[in-house]
PDB file of C-alpha atoms and ligand atoms in Angstrom:
ATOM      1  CA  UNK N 298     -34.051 -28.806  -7.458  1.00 77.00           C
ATOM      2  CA  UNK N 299     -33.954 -25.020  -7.236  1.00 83.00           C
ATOM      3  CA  UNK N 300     -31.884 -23.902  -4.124  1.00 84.00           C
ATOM      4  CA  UNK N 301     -33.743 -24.675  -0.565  1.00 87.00           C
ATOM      5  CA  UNK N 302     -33.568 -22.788   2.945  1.00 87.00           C
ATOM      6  CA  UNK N 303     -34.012 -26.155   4.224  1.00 88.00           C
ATOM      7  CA  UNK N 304     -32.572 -29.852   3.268  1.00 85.00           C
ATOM      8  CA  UNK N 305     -34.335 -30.660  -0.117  1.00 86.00           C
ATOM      9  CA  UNK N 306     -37.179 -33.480  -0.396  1.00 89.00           C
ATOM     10  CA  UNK N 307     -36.570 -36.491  -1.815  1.00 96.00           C
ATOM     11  CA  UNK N 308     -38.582 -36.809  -5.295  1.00 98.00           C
ATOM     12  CA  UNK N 309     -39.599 -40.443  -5.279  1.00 98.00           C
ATOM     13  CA  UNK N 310     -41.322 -39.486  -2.176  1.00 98.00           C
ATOM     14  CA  UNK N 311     -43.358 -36.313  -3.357  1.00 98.00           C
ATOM     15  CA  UNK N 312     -44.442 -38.701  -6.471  1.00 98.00           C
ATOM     16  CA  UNK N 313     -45.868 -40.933  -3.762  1.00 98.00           C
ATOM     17  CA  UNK N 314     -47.519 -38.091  -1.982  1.00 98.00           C
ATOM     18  CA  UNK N 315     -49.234 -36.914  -5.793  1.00 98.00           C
ATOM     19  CA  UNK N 316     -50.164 -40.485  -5.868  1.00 98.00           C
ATOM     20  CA  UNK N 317     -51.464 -41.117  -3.101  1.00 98.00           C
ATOM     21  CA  UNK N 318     -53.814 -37.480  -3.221  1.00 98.00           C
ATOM     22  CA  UNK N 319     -54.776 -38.387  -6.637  1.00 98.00           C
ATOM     23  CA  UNK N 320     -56.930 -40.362  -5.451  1.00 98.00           C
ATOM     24  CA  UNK N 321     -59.286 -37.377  -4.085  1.00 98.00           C
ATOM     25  CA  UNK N 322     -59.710 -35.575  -8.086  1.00 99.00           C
ATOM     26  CA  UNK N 323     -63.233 -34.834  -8.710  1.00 99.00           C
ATOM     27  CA  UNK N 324     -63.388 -36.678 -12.384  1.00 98.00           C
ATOM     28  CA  UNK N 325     -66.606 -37.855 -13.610  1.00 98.00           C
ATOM     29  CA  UNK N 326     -66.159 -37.028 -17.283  1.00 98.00           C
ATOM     30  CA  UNK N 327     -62.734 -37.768 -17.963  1.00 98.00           C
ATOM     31  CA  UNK N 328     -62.076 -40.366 -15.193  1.00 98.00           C
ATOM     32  CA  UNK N 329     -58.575 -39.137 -15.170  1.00 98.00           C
ATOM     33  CA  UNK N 330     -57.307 -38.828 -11.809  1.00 98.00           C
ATOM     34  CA  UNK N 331     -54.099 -36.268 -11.852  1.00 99.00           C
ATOM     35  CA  UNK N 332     -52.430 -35.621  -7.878  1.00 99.00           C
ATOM     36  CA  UNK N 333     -50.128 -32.532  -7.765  1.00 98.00           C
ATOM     37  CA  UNK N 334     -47.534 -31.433  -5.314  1.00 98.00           C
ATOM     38  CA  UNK N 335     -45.706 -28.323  -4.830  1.00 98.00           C
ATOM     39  CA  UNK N 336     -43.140 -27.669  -2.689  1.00 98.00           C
ATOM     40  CA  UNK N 337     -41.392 -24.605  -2.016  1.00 98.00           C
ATOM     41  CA  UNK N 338     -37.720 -23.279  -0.818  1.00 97.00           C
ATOM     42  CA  UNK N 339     -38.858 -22.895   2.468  1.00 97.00           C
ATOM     43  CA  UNK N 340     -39.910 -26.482   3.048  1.00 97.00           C
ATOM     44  CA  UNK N 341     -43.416 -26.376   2.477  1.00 97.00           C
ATOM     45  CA  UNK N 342     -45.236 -28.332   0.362  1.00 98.00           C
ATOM     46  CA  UNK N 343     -48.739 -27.941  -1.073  1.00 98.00           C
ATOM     47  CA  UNK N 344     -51.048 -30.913  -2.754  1.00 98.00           C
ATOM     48  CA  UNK N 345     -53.676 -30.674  -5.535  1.00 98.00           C
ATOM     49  CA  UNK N 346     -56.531 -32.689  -7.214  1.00 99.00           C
ATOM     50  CA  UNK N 347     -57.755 -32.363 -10.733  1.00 98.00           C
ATOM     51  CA  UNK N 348     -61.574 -30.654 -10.096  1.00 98.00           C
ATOM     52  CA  UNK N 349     -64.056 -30.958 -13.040  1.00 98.00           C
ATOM     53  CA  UNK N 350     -66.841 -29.410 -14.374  1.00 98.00           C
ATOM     54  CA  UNK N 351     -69.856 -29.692 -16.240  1.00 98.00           C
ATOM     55  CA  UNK N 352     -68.746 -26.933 -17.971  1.00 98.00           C
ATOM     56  CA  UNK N 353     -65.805 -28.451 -19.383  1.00 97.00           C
ATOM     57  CA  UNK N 354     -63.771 -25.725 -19.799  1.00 97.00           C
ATOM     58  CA  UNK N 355     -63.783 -24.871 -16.303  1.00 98.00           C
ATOM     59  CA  UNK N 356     -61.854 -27.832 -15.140  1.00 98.00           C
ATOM     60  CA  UNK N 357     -58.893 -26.792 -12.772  1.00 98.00           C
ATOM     61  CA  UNK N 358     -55.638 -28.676 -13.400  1.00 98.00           C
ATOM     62  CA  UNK N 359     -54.030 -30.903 -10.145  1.00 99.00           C
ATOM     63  CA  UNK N 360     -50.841 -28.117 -10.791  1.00 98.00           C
ATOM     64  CA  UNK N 361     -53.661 -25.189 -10.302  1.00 98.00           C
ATOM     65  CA  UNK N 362     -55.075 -26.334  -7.143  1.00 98.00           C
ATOM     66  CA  UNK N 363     -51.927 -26.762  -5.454  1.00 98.00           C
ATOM     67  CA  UNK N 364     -50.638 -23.337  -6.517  1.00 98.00           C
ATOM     68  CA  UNK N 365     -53.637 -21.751  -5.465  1.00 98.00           C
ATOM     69  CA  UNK N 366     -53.594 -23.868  -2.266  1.00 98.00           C
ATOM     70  CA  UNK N 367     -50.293 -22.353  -1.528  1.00 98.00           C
ATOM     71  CA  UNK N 368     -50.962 -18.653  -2.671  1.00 98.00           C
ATOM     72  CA  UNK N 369     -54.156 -19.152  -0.115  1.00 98.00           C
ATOM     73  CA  UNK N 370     -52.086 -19.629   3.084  1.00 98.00           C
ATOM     74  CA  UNK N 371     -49.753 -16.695   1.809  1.00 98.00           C
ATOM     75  CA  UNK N 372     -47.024 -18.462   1.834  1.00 98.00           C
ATOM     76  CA  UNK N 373     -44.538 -16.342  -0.910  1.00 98.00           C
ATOM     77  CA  UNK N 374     -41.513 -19.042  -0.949  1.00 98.00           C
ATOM     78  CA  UNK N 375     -40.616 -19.404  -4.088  1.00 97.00           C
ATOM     79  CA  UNK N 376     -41.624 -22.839  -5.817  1.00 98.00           C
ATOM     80  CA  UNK N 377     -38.724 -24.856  -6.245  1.00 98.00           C
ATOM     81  CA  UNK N 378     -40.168 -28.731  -7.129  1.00 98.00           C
ATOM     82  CA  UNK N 379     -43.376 -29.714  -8.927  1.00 98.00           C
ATOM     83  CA  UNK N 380     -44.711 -33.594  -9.006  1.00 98.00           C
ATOM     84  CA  UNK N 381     -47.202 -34.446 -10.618  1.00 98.00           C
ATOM     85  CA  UNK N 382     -48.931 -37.774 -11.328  1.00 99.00           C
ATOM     86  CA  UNK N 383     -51.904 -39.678 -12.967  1.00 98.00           C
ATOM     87  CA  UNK N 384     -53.875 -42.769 -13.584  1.00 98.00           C
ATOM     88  CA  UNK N 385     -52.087 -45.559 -15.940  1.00 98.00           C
ATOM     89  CA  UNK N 386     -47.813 -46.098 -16.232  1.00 98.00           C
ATOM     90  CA  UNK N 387     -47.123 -43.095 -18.640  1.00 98.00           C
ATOM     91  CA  UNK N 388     -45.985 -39.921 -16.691  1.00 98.00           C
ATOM     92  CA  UNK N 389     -48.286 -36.760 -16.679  1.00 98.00           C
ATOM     93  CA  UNK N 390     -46.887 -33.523 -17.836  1.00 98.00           C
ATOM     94  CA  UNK N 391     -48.134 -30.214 -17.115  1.00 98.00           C
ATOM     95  CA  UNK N 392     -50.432 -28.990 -19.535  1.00 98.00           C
ATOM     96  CA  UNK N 393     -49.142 -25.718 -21.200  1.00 98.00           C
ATOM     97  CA  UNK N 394     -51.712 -23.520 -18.616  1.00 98.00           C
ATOM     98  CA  UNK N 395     -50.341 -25.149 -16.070  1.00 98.00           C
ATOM     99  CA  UNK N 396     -46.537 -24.701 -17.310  1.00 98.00           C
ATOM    100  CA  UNK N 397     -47.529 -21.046 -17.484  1.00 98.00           C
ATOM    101  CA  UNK N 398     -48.551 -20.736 -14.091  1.00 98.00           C
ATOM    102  CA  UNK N 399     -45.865 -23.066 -12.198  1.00 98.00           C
ATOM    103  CA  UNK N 400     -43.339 -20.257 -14.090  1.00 98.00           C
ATOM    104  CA  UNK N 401     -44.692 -17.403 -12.450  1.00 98.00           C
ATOM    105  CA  UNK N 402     -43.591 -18.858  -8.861  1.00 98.00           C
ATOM    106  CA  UNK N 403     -41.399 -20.721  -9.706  1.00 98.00           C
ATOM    107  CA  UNK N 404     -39.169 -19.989 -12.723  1.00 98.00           C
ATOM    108  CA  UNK N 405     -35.965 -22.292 -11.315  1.00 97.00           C
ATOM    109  CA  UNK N 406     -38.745 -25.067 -10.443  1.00 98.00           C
ATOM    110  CA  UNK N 407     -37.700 -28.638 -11.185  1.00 98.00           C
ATOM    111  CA  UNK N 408     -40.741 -30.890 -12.658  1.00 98.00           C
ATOM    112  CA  UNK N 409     -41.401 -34.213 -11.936  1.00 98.00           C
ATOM    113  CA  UNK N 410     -44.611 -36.656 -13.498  1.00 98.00           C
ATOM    114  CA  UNK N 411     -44.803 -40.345 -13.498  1.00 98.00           C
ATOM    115  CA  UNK N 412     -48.136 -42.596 -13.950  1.00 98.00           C
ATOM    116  CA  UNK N 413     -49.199 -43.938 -10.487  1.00 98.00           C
ATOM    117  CA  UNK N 414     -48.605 -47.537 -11.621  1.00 98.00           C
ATOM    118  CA  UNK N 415     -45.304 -47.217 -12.712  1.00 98.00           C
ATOM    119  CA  UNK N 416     -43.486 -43.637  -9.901  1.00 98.00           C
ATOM    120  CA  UNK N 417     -40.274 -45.430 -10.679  1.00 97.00           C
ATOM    121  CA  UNK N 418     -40.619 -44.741 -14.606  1.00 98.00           C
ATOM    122  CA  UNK N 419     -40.555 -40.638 -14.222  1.00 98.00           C
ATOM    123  CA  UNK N 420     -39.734 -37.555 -16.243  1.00 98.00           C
ATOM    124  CA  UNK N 421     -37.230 -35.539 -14.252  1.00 98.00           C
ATOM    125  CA  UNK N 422     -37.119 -32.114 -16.376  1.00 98.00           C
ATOM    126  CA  UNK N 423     -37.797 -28.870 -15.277  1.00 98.00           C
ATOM    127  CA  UNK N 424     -39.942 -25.573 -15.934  1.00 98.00           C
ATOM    128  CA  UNK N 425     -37.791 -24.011 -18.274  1.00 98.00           C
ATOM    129  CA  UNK N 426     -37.023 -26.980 -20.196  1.00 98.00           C
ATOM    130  CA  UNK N 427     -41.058 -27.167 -20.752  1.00 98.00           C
ATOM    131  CA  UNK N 428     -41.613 -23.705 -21.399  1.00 98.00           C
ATOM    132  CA  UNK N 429     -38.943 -22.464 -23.510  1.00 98.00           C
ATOM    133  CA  UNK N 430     -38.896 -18.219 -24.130  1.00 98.00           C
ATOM    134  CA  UNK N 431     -41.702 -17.861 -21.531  1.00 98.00           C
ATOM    135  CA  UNK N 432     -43.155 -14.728 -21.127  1.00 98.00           C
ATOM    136  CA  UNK N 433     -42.301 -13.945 -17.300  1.00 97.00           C
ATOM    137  CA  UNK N 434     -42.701 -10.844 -15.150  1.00 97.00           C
ATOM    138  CA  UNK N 435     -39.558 -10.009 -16.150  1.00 95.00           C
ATOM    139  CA  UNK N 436     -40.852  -9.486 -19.495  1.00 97.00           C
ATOM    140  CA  UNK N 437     -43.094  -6.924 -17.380  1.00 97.00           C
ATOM    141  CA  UNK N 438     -39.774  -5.255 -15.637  1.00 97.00           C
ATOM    142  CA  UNK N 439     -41.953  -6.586 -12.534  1.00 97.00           C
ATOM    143  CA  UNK N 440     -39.900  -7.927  -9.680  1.00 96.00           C
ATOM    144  CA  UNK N 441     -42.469 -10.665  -8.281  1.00 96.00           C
ATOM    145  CA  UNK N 442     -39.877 -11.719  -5.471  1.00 94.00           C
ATOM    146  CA  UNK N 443     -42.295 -11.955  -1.598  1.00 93.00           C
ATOM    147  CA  UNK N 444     -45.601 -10.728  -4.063  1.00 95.00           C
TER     148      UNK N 444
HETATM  149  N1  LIG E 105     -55.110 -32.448 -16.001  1.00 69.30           N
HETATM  150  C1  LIG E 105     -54.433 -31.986 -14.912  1.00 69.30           C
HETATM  151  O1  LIG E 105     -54.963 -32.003 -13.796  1.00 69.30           O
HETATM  152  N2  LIG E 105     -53.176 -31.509 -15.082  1.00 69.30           N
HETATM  153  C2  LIG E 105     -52.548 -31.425 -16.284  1.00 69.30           C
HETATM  154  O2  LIG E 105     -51.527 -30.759 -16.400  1.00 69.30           O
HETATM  155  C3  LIG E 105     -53.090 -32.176 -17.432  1.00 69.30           C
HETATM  156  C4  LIG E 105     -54.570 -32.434 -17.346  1.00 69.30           C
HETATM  157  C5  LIG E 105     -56.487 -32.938 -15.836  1.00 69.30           C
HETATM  158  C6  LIG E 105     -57.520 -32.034 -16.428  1.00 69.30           C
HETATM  159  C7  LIG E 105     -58.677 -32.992 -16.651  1.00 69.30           C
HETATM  160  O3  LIG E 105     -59.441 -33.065 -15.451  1.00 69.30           O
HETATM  161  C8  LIG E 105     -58.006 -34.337 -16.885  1.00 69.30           C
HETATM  162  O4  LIG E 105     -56.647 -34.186 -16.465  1.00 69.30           O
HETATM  163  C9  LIG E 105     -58.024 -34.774 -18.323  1.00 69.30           C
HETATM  164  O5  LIG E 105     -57.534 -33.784 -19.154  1.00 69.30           O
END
C-alpha cells in the first residue's frame, strides 16, 4: 500500500467491506453484483456499487462510484488502496475505464479483487502493474497533487 498519514487498513478487511456493499449494485441485466472500496492516505475510505442502465453503455463501474463518491465530499487525499469484489470465487479486476480512472488519483494505488465466495483467494497487484505506460497528468506537465 502506497504510503499513509495514518496506520494502513488491513486488506482482508476492505474485501469484506466490497463484499458486504456489493450487495446494494443496481444489476438487472447482467446480475453481476461488483462492491468497490477506496481508501485514501488520509484514512478515509469510500464504497461503490455497480449501477446499470437500460442504456447499456451507461453502466457505472463499482470503482467509478466510489471515486466519484470520494471526489463528492472533496476529499483530495490521494488514493492509496483499491478493493474490489464480485459475485462467484474468481476475483474481479478493474475494467480498463476503471484502471484509467483509479490512476488519475491514485497512481501509487495498490489493487485488490477477490470473488465474494472465495476473499481469501485474491489478486494483490497494483495500478501500475494493470496499466502499464499510462497516460497520466504528467503526460500533461499537470501537477494534480490537492486538485
Ligand atoms: N463492472 C464493475 O462494476 N467494475 C469493473 O471493473 C468490471 C465490471 C460491472 C459493470 C457491469 O454492471 C457488470 O460489472 C458486468 O460487466
Amino acid at each position: 500500500m502506497a504510503h499513509m498519514d495514518v496506520p494502513p487498513p488491513d486488506v482482508a478487511e476492505l474485501l469484506r467491506l466490497a463484499a458486504d456493499v456489493r450487495v446494494n449494485a443496481y444489476v438487472p441485466y447482467s446480475g453481476f453484483h461488483v462492491g468497490a472500496v477506496v481508501v485514501t492516505a488520509d484514512g478515509q475510505v469510500f464504497e461503490g456499487v455497480n449501477v446499470e442502465n437500460a442504456s447499456y453503455r451507461l453502466t457505472t463501474c463499482a470503482e467509478q462510484t466510489a471515486l466519484v463518491g470520494r471526489a463528492t465530499t472533496g476529499n483530495r487525499s490521494p488514493v492509496v488502496a483499491v478493493a474490489v469484489v464480485g459475485d462467484g470465487d474468481t476475483p474481479a479486476t478493474p475494467c480498463g475505464a476503471c484502471r484509467q480512472t483509479i490512476y488519475e488519483f491514485g497512481p501509487d494505488a495498490t489493487v485488490h479483487c477477490a470473488g465474494a465466495e472465495a476473499l481469501d483467494a485474491r489478486l494483490d497487484t497494483d495500478i501500475r502493474g494493470l496499466l502499464p505506460e499510462a497516460f497520466g497528468p504528467d503526460r500533461l506537465d499537470v501537477d494534480v497533487t490537492g486538485r
